[in-house]
Structures are given as structure tokens and as C-alpha cells.
PDB file of C-alpha atoms in Angstrom:
ATOM      1  CA  GLU R   1      -7.032 -12.544  20.679  1.00  0.00           C
ATOM      2  CA  ALA R   2      -4.764 -11.153  23.221  1.00  0.00           C
ATOM      3  CA  GLY R   3      -1.328  -9.975  21.877  1.00  0.00           C
ATOM      4  CA  VAL R   4       2.031 -10.465  23.450  1.00  0.00           C
ATOM      5  CA  ALA R   5       2.478  -8.947  26.867  1.00  0.00           C
ATOM      6  CA  GLN R   6       5.555  -7.504  28.384  1.00  0.00           C
ATOM      7  CA  SER R   7       6.323  -5.968  31.417  1.00  0.00           C
ATOM      8  CA  PRO R   8       7.420  -3.494  32.778  1.00  0.00           C
ATOM      9  CA  ARG R   9       7.100  -0.884  29.839  1.00  0.00           C
ATOM     10  CA  TYR R  10       9.923   1.201  31.163  1.00  0.00           C
ATOM     11  CA  LYS R  11      12.906   0.704  33.459  1.00  0.00           C
ATOM     12  CA  ILE R  12      15.685   2.969  34.684  1.00  0.00           C
ATOM     13  CA  ILE R  13      18.490   1.495  36.542  1.00  0.00           C
ATOM     14  CA  GLU R  14      22.108   2.199  37.588  1.00  0.00           C
ATOM     15  CA  LYS R  15      25.002   0.517  35.772  1.00  0.00           C
ATOM     16  CA  ARG R  16      25.828  -2.645  37.474  1.00  0.00           C
ATOM     17  CA  GLN R  17      22.484  -3.112  38.688  1.00  0.00           C
ATOM     18  CA  SER R  18      20.402  -6.142  37.501  1.00  0.00           C
ATOM     19  CA  VAL R  19      17.071  -5.943  35.830  1.00  0.00           C
ATOM     20  CA  ALA R  20      14.489  -8.559  34.492  1.00  0.00           C
ATOM     21  CA  PHE R  21      11.990  -8.562  31.825  1.00  0.00           C
ATOM     22  CA  TRP R  22       8.930 -10.477  31.587  1.00  0.00           C
ATOM     23  CA  CYS R  23       7.024 -11.711  28.446  1.00  0.00           C
ATOM     24  CA  ASN R  24       3.670 -13.737  28.094  1.00  0.00           C
ATOM     25  CA  PRO R  25       3.328 -14.917  24.536  1.00  0.00           C
ATOM     26  CA  ILE R  26       0.100 -15.319  22.637  1.00  0.00           C
ATOM     27  CA  SER R  27      -1.649 -18.491  23.761  1.00  0.00           C
ATOM     28  CA  GLY R  28      -0.727 -21.580  22.085  1.00  0.00           C
ATOM     29  CA  HIS R  29       2.321 -20.066  20.476  1.00  0.00           C
ATOM     30  CA  ALA R  30       5.129 -22.607  20.877  1.00  0.00           C
ATOM     31  CA  THR R  31       8.114 -20.212  19.600  1.00  0.00           C
ATOM     32  CA  LEU R  32       9.381 -17.168  21.451  1.00  0.00           C
ATOM     33  CA  TYR R  33      11.940 -14.508  20.777  1.00  0.00           C
ATOM     34  CA  TRP R  34      13.775 -11.965  22.389  1.00  0.00           C
ATOM     35  CA  TYR R  35      14.982  -8.953  20.459  1.00  0.00           C
ATOM     36  CA  GLN R  36      17.289  -5.963  21.409  1.00  0.00           C
ATOM     37  CA  GLN R  37      16.372  -2.554  19.668  1.00  0.00           C
ATOM     38  CA  ILE R  38      18.931   0.050  20.156  1.00  0.00           C
ATOM     39  CA  LEU R  39      17.941   3.633  19.460  1.00  0.00           C
ATOM     40  CA  GLY R  40      18.191   4.209  15.842  1.00  0.00           C
ATOM     41  CA  GLN R  41      18.741   0.600  14.946  1.00  0.00           C
ATOM     42  CA  GLY R  42      16.576  -2.329  13.779  1.00  0.00           C
ATOM     43  CA  PRO R  43      15.896  -5.000  16.320  1.00  0.00           C
ATOM     44  CA  LYS R  44      18.649  -7.850  16.891  1.00  0.00           C
ATOM     45  CA  LEU R  45      17.743 -11.365  17.776  1.00  0.00           C
ATOM     46  CA  LEU R  46      19.177 -12.341  21.203  1.00  0.00           C
ATOM     47  CA  ILE R  47      17.490 -15.743  21.717  1.00  0.00           C
ATOM     48  CA  GLN R  48      14.687 -18.175  20.414  1.00  0.00           C
ATOM     49  CA  PHE R  49      12.916 -20.617  22.307  1.00  0.00           C
ATOM     50  CA  GLN R  50      10.887 -23.599  21.146  1.00  0.00           C
ATOM     51  CA  ASN R  51       8.506 -24.488  23.854  1.00  0.00           C
ATOM     52  CA  ASN R  52      11.113 -24.600  26.750  1.00  0.00           C
ATOM     53  CA  GLY R  53      14.190 -25.298  24.902  1.00  0.00           C
ATOM     54  CA  VAL R  54      16.743 -22.995  23.542  1.00  0.00           C
ATOM     55  CA  VAL R  55      17.066 -22.922  19.758  1.00  0.00           C
ATOM     56  CA  ASP R  56      19.434 -20.372  19.140  1.00  0.00           C
ATOM     57  CA  ASP R  57      21.118 -17.863  21.471  1.00  0.00           C
ATOM     58  CA  SER R  58      24.302 -17.105  19.447  1.00  0.00           C
ATOM     59  CA  GLN R  59      23.766 -13.332  19.637  1.00  0.00           C
ATOM     60  CA  LEU R  60      23.002 -13.444  23.465  1.00  0.00           C
ATOM     61  CA  PRO R  61      25.917 -11.902  25.623  1.00  0.00           C
ATOM     62  CA  LYS R  62      25.959 -14.613  28.054  1.00  0.00           C
ATOM     63  CA  ASP R  63      28.289 -13.211  30.403  1.00  0.00           C
ATOM     64  CA  ARG R  64      25.744 -10.860  31.625  1.00  0.00           C
ATOM     65  CA  PHE R  65      22.462 -11.945  29.911  1.00  0.00           C
ATOM     66  CA  SER R  66      20.220 -14.818  30.603  1.00  0.00           C
ATOM     67  CA  ALA R  67      16.778 -16.005  29.635  1.00  0.00           C
ATOM     68  CA  GLU R  68      14.568 -18.905  30.550  1.00  0.00           C
ATOM     69  CA  ARG R  69      10.974 -20.127  29.522  1.00  0.00           C
ATOM     70  CA  LEU R  70      10.722 -22.884  32.220  1.00  0.00           C
ATOM     71  CA  LYS R  71       7.136 -23.923  31.532  1.00  0.00           C
ATOM     72  CA  GLY R  72       7.192 -23.265  27.685  1.00  0.00           C
ATOM     73  CA  VAL R  73       4.813 -20.186  28.123  1.00  0.00           C
ATOM     74  CA  ASP R  74       6.298 -17.105  29.798  1.00  0.00           C
ATOM     75  CA  SER R  75       9.630 -16.085  29.611  1.00  0.00           C
ATOM     76  CA  THR R  76      11.988 -13.831  31.417  1.00  0.00           C
ATOM     77  CA  LEU R  77      15.072 -12.039  30.379  1.00  0.00           C
ATOM     78  CA  LYS R  78      17.800 -10.827  32.686  1.00  0.00           C
ATOM     79  CA  ILE R  79      20.694  -8.584  32.599  1.00  0.00           C
ATOM     80  CA  GLN R  80      23.272  -8.798  35.483  1.00  0.00           C
ATOM     81  CA  PRO R  81      25.139  -6.579  35.763  1.00  0.00           C
ATOM     82  CA  ALA R  82      23.956  -3.957  33.373  1.00  0.00           C
ATOM     83  CA  LYS R  83      26.245  -1.458  31.347  1.00  0.00           C
ATOM     84  CA  LEU R  84      25.271   1.661  29.836  1.00  0.00           C
ATOM     85  CA  GLU R  85      25.350   0.262  26.209  1.00  0.00           C
ATOM     86  CA  ASP R  86      22.491  -2.076  27.398  1.00  0.00           C
ATOM     87  CA  SER R  87      20.079   0.994  27.095  1.00  0.00           C
ATOM     88  CA  ALA R  88      17.575  -0.233  24.321  1.00  0.00           C
ATOM     89  CA  VAL R  89      14.122  -1.404  23.873  1.00  0.00           C
ATOM     90  CA  TYR R  90      13.677  -5.253  24.642  1.00  0.00           C
ATOM     91  CA  LEU R  91      11.053  -6.873  22.402  1.00  0.00           C
ATOM     92  CA  CYS R  92       9.538 -10.090  22.864  1.00  0.00           C
ATOM     93  CA  ALA R  93       7.693 -11.955  19.804  1.00  0.00           C
ATOM     94  CA  SER R  94       5.777 -15.247  19.704  1.00  0.00           C
ATOM     95  CA  SER R  95       4.873 -17.411  16.742  1.00  0.00           C
ATOM     96  CA  LEU R  96       2.833 -20.524  16.516  1.00  0.00           C
ATOM     97  CA  ARG R  97       5.818 -22.529  15.394  1.00  0.00           C
ATOM     98  CA  ARG R  98       9.055 -22.315  13.656  1.00  0.00           C
ATOM     99  CA  GLY R  99       9.165 -21.696  10.059  1.00  0.00           C
ATOM    100  CA  ASN R 100       7.188 -19.838   7.651  1.00  0.00           C
ATOM    101  CA  THR R 101       4.668 -18.241  10.196  1.00  0.00           C
ATOM    102  CA  GLU R 102       4.262 -14.781  11.462  1.00  0.00           C
ATOM    103  CA  ALA R 103       5.935 -13.543  14.221  1.00  0.00           C
ATOM    104  CA  PHE R 104       3.703 -11.173  16.583  1.00  0.00           C
ATOM    105  CA  PHE R 105       5.636  -8.546  18.725  1.00  0.00           C
ATOM    106  CA  GLY R 106       4.845  -6.935  22.135  1.00  0.00           C
ATOM    107  CA  GLN R 107       5.290  -3.285  22.714  1.00  0.00           C
ATOM    108  CA  GLY R 108       8.674  -3.676  24.488  1.00  0.00           C
ATOM    109  CA  THR R 109      10.394  -2.713  27.547  1.00  0.00           C
ATOM    110  CA  ARG R 110      12.344   0.384  27.414  1.00  0.00           C
ATOM    111  CA  LEU R 111      15.523   0.175  29.506  1.00  0.00           C
ATOM    112  CA  THR R 112      17.698   3.017  30.330  1.00  0.00           C
ATOM    113  CA  VAL R 113      20.832   2.390  32.325  1.00  0.00           C
ATOM    114  CA  VAL R 114      22.445   5.530  33.878  1.00  0.00           C
TER     115      VAL R 114
ATOM    116  CA  ALA H   1      25.106 -14.712   7.111  1.00  0.00           C
ATOM    117  CA  GLN H   2      22.236 -12.604   6.046  1.00  0.00           C
ATOM    118  CA  SER H   3      22.268  -8.944   6.009  1.00  0.00           C
ATOM    119  CA  VAL H   4      19.791  -6.087   4.990  1.00  0.00           C
ATOM    120  CA  THR H   5      20.415  -2.580   4.003  1.00  0.00           C
ATOM    121  CA  GLN H   6      17.767   0.189   4.014  1.00  0.00           C
ATOM    122  CA  PRO H   7      19.683   2.920   2.198  1.00  0.00           C
ATOM    123  CA  ASP H   8      17.412   5.932   3.116  1.00  0.00           C
ATOM    124  CA  ILE H   9      17.479   6.760   6.907  1.00  0.00           C
ATOM    125  CA  HIS H  10      14.796   9.350   6.525  1.00  0.00           C
ATOM    126  CA  ILE H  11      12.078  10.022   3.936  1.00  0.00           C
ATOM    127  CA  THR H  12       9.754  12.933   3.564  1.00  0.00           C
ATOM    128  CA  VAL H  13       6.664  12.795   1.444  1.00  0.00           C
ATOM    129  CA  SER H  14       3.507  14.856   0.952  1.00  0.00           C
ATOM    130  CA  GLU H  15       0.185  13.452   1.913  1.00  0.00           C
ATOM    131  CA  GLY H  16      -1.158  11.946  -1.300  1.00  0.00           C
ATOM    132  CA  ALA H  17       2.153  11.436  -2.931  1.00  0.00           C
ATOM    133  CA  SER H  18       3.316   7.812  -3.763  1.00  0.00           C
ATOM    134  CA  LEU H  19       6.043   6.218  -1.893  1.00  0.00           C
ATOM    135  CA  GLU H  20       8.804   3.901  -2.401  1.00  0.00           C
ATOM    136  CA  LEU H  21      11.280   2.580   0.359  1.00  0.00           C
ATOM    137  CA  ARG H  22      14.327   0.694  -0.604  1.00  0.00           C
ATOM    138  CA  CYS H  23      15.446  -2.601   0.806  1.00  0.00           C
ATOM    139  CA  ASN H  24      18.541  -4.687  -0.351  1.00  0.00           C
ATOM    140  CA  TYR H  25      19.581  -8.118   1.237  1.00  0.00           C
ATOM    141  CA  SER H  26      22.367 -10.338   1.197  1.00  0.00           C
ATOM    142  CA  TYR H  27      22.015 -13.913   1.358  1.00  0.00           C
ATOM    143  CA  GLY H  28      23.049 -17.059  -0.442  1.00  0.00           C
ATOM    144  CA  ALA H  29      19.644 -18.336  -1.361  1.00  0.00           C
ATOM    145  CA  THR H  30      16.237 -16.722  -1.758  1.00  0.00           C
ATOM    146  CA  PRO H  31      15.271 -15.943   1.657  1.00  0.00           C
ATOM    147  CA  TYR H  32      11.946 -15.045   3.321  1.00  0.00           C
ATOM    148  CA  LEU H  33      11.421 -11.501   3.177  1.00  0.00           C
ATOM    149  CA  PHE H  34       9.262  -9.219   5.302  1.00  0.00           C
ATOM    150  CA  TRP H  35       8.287  -5.393   5.997  1.00  0.00           C
ATOM    151  CA  TYR H  36       7.325  -4.297   9.439  1.00  0.00           C
ATOM    152  CA  VAL H  37       6.019  -0.806  10.739  1.00  0.00           C
ATOM    153  CA  GLN H  38       6.720   0.573  14.127  1.00  0.00           C
ATOM    154  CA  SER H  39       4.957   3.679  15.261  1.00  0.00           C
ATOM    155  CA  PRO H  40       6.040   5.651  18.196  1.00  0.00           C
ATOM    156  CA  GLY H  41       5.642   3.443  21.509  1.00  0.00           C
ATOM    157  CA  GLN H  42       4.202   0.519  19.519  1.00  0.00           C
ATOM    158  CA  GLY H  43       5.496  -3.045  18.836  1.00  0.00           C
ATOM    159  CA  LEU H  44       6.235  -4.149  15.173  1.00  0.00           C
ATOM    160  CA  GLN H  45       3.492  -5.081  13.138  1.00  0.00           C
ATOM    161  CA  LEU H  46       3.890  -6.982   9.992  1.00  0.00           C
ATOM    162  CA  LEU H  47       2.873  -5.266   6.813  1.00  0.00           C
ATOM    163  CA  LEU H  48       3.538  -7.887   4.177  1.00  0.00           C
ATOM    164  CA  LYS H  49       5.807 -11.195   3.567  1.00  0.00           C
ATOM    165  CA  TYR H  50       7.233 -12.856   0.783  1.00  0.00           C
ATOM    166  CA  PHE H  51       8.034 -16.742   0.848  1.00  0.00           C
ATOM    167  CA  SER H  52       7.690 -17.698  -2.753  1.00  0.00           C
ATOM    168  CA  GLY H  53       5.496 -17.610  -5.813  1.00  0.00           C
ATOM    169  CA  ASP H  54       4.330 -14.250  -7.123  1.00  0.00           C
ATOM    170  CA  THR H  55       6.992 -11.655  -6.744  1.00  0.00           C
ATOM    171  CA  LEU H  56       4.541  -8.742  -6.116  1.00  0.00           C
ATOM    172  CA  VAL H  57       3.044  -8.991  -2.777  1.00  0.00           C
ATOM    173  CA  GLN H  58       0.138  -7.317  -1.249  1.00  0.00           C
ATOM    174  CA  GLY H  59      -0.085  -6.097   2.276  1.00  0.00           C
ATOM    175  CA  ILE H  60      -2.134  -4.230   4.761  1.00  0.00           C
ATOM    176  CA  LYS H  61      -2.779  -0.753   4.611  1.00  0.00           C
ATOM    177  CA  GLY H  62      -2.518  -0.618   0.939  1.00  0.00           C
ATOM    178  CA  PHE H  63       1.092  -1.457   0.864  1.00  0.00           C
ATOM    179  CA  GLU H  64       2.827  -3.670  -1.632  1.00  0.00           C
ATOM    180  CA  ALA H  65       6.496  -5.041  -2.264  1.00  0.00           C
ATOM    181  CA  GLU H  66       8.292  -6.421  -5.164  1.00  0.00           C
ATOM    182  CA  PHE H  67      10.844  -9.018  -4.932  1.00  0.00           C
ATOM    183  CA  LYS H  68      13.509  -8.791  -7.478  1.00  0.00           C
ATOM    184  CA  ARG H  69      15.793 -11.729  -7.381  1.00  0.00           C
ATOM    185  CA  SER H  70      18.294 -10.238  -9.824  1.00  0.00           C
ATOM    186  CA  GLN H  71      18.721  -6.992  -7.572  1.00  0.00           C
ATOM    187  CA  SER H  72      18.490  -8.462  -4.368  1.00  0.00           C
ATOM    188  CA  SER H  73      15.722  -5.975  -3.497  1.00  0.00           C
ATOM    189  CA  PHE H  74      12.565  -5.954  -1.792  1.00  0.00           C
ATOM    190  CA  ASN H  75      11.172  -2.365  -2.063  1.00  0.00           C
ATOM    191  CA  LEU H  76       7.988  -1.140  -0.370  1.00  0.00           C
ATOM    192  CA  ARG H  77       5.623   0.796  -2.343  1.00  0.00           C
ATOM    193  CA  LYS H  78       2.267   2.683  -1.546  1.00  0.00           C
ATOM    194  CA  PRO H  79       0.397   4.682  -4.414  1.00  0.00           C
ATOM    195  CA  SER H  80      -1.056   7.509  -2.068  1.00  0.00           C
ATOM    196  CA  VAL H  81       0.293   8.093   1.562  1.00  0.00           C
ATOM    197  CA  HIS H  82      -1.836   9.013   4.311  1.00  0.00           C
ATOM    198  CA  TRP H  83      -0.760  11.182   7.122  1.00  0.00           C
ATOM    199  CA  SER H  84      -1.149   8.044   9.623  1.00  0.00           C
ATOM    200  CA  ASP H  85       1.631   6.223   7.467  1.00  0.00           C
ATOM    201  CA  ALA H  86       4.089   8.303   9.312  1.00  0.00           C
ATOM    202  CA  ALA H  87       6.264   5.786  11.300  1.00  0.00           C
ATOM    203  CA  GLU H  88       9.362   3.657  10.983  1.00  0.00           C
ATOM    204  CA  TYR H  89       9.565   0.932   8.588  1.00  0.00           C
ATOM    205  CA  PHE H  90      11.836  -1.999   8.879  1.00  0.00           C
ATOM    206  CA  CYS H  91      12.814  -4.512   6.094  1.00  0.00           C
ATOM    207  CA  ALA H  92      13.825  -8.009   7.443  1.00  0.00           C
ATOM    208  CA  VAL H  93      15.088 -11.307   6.033  1.00  0.00           C
ATOM    209  CA  ALA H  94      15.000 -14.605   7.297  1.00  0.00           C
ATOM    210  CA  PRO H  95      16.664 -17.952   6.113  1.00  0.00           C
ATOM    211  CA  ASN H  96      14.231 -20.174   4.142  1.00  0.00           C
ATOM    212  CA  ASN H  97      14.575 -22.911   6.626  1.00  0.00           C
ATOM    213  CA  ALA H  98      13.743 -20.749   9.929  1.00  0.00           C
ATOM    214  CA  GLY H  99      11.045 -18.377   8.924  1.00  0.00           C
ATOM    215  CA  ASN H 100      11.028 -16.298  12.102  1.00  0.00           C
ATOM    216  CA  MET H 101      14.845 -15.616  12.863  1.00  0.00           C
ATOM    217  CA  LEU H 102      14.663 -12.335  11.580  1.00  0.00           C
ATOM    218  CA  THR H 103      17.600 -10.069  10.403  1.00  0.00           C
ATOM    219  CA  PHE H 104      16.540  -6.436  10.387  1.00  0.00           C
ATOM    220  CA  GLY H 105      17.752  -3.584   8.570  1.00  0.00           C
ATOM    221  CA  GLY H 106      18.199  -0.195  10.139  1.00  0.00           C
ATOM    222  CA  GLY H 107      14.910   1.225   9.395  1.00  0.00           C
ATOM    223  CA  THR H 108      13.731   4.271   7.241  1.00  0.00           C
ATOM    224  CA  ARG H 109      11.723   6.859   9.367  1.00  0.00           C
ATOM    225  CA  LEU H 110       8.912   8.237   7.198  1.00  0.00           C
ATOM    226  CA  MET H 111       7.613  11.836   7.511  1.00  0.00           C
ATOM    227  CA  VAL H 112       4.385  12.958   5.851  1.00  0.00           C
ATOM    228  CA  LYS H 113       3.748  16.431   5.005  1.00  0.00           C
ATOM    229  CA  PRO H 114       0.195  17.796   5.106  1.00  0.00           C
TER     230      PRO H 114
END
């Protein structure tokens, strides 16, 4: 079974530039999550999708971050414009459904903003 | 809102020695509880989870954890550590009606001495 795929693995941008991350969840998984992991901290949930609808985006900085999952499969997370404090690993995860099922994580995209 | 505290940022143990990683949570009811492991450059892998029932939970790679409601704790244990266990360990909680919206602790980095 293929895991959660993310790209790119690494990205370096200058502040005020924009960047996008892509995630392909495990086939058949209805629920998709984006987490932000700043160096030395645990991951923080940014947004949760159920199919192509947003379930929770209360911790997403909506002035600069956006995410979509148009066809209920792949998802993109965008930052525009980036700030230095956005430097982090962005993790995508998916689960079969909401509720007490296991979430599977991708390897993440490491973003460095200079 | 729930929160998770992992009091030990770094722990060093000798190979073959026993291990206990501490986790304390704050939540109004009994949450779902998880332990994840993250190796360098890798995504998060689920070690074990507690939803209900037996408070001693067995996981992969020889790990176990015990839920103690009176202490709001969910400590991770392993009787004999192997060098390959060196990694970062994260405790996480989720509301018992949204099992995958995880709140993570800050992590404990485990180093194993030969």
C-alpha cells in the first residue's frame, strides 16, 4: 500500500515570496490533515478536510495561508507571502475517515524562509 | 482545549536498559491518547494508541504505555532499548469525538549509548 506522498521534500524561498506544497493521501482515505512542525516543537494541526470540505481550519493563519482539496483527493497548501517564522516542516496526513482511526503521515516538506 | 506536556526534552539511556518516557495531558474527559515516533527525515509513525478498555496498551517495536486517569498520564515504556530506537517521540491527544485531530506534546529526543 502506497503511503502519503508529499512534494517537494525541501524548499528555500525568500521572505514575501509565495510557495505551495502538494499532498497525495493514501487511496480511499476521506480525511486529510495539514500540520506545521517548527524545529524543536511538536506538530500543530493547521487544517482538516473531510473529502473536499473543510472540517476545521481554526489554527490556519488565513491572512497568508490557504489550502484546498478540490476533488477530495490531492491537496495543496499555499503560503503567500511567506514570513521568516513560517520556516518549518509541513506534514500531510490522511485517515480512512474521521473518528478513531489511525492517521498516516507523509515525510513532510521542509520549508526554509530566508 | 486539550494540551500535552512531555517534561523531558532529552533522555539518554544505554542500550539494553529500560526506558520510560513521560506524558501528561490536560482534557476535560478521557481523550484518545497516542504515541508517535519520528526518525530523522522520516514522517511520524504510530507506536500505539488508547481509546478505551485495558489501560495497558501494547504497541509495535516492543513498546507499551499505561493510561492512568488519576494522574492524567500516558507514559511510554520499553523493557530493553535498542540502538535503533534513537529518535524523537511524541505523545498526542485527541478529543474522544474527533479521534484524529491531534494535539502533540513538544517531544522527547531519545539517545541510546552503546
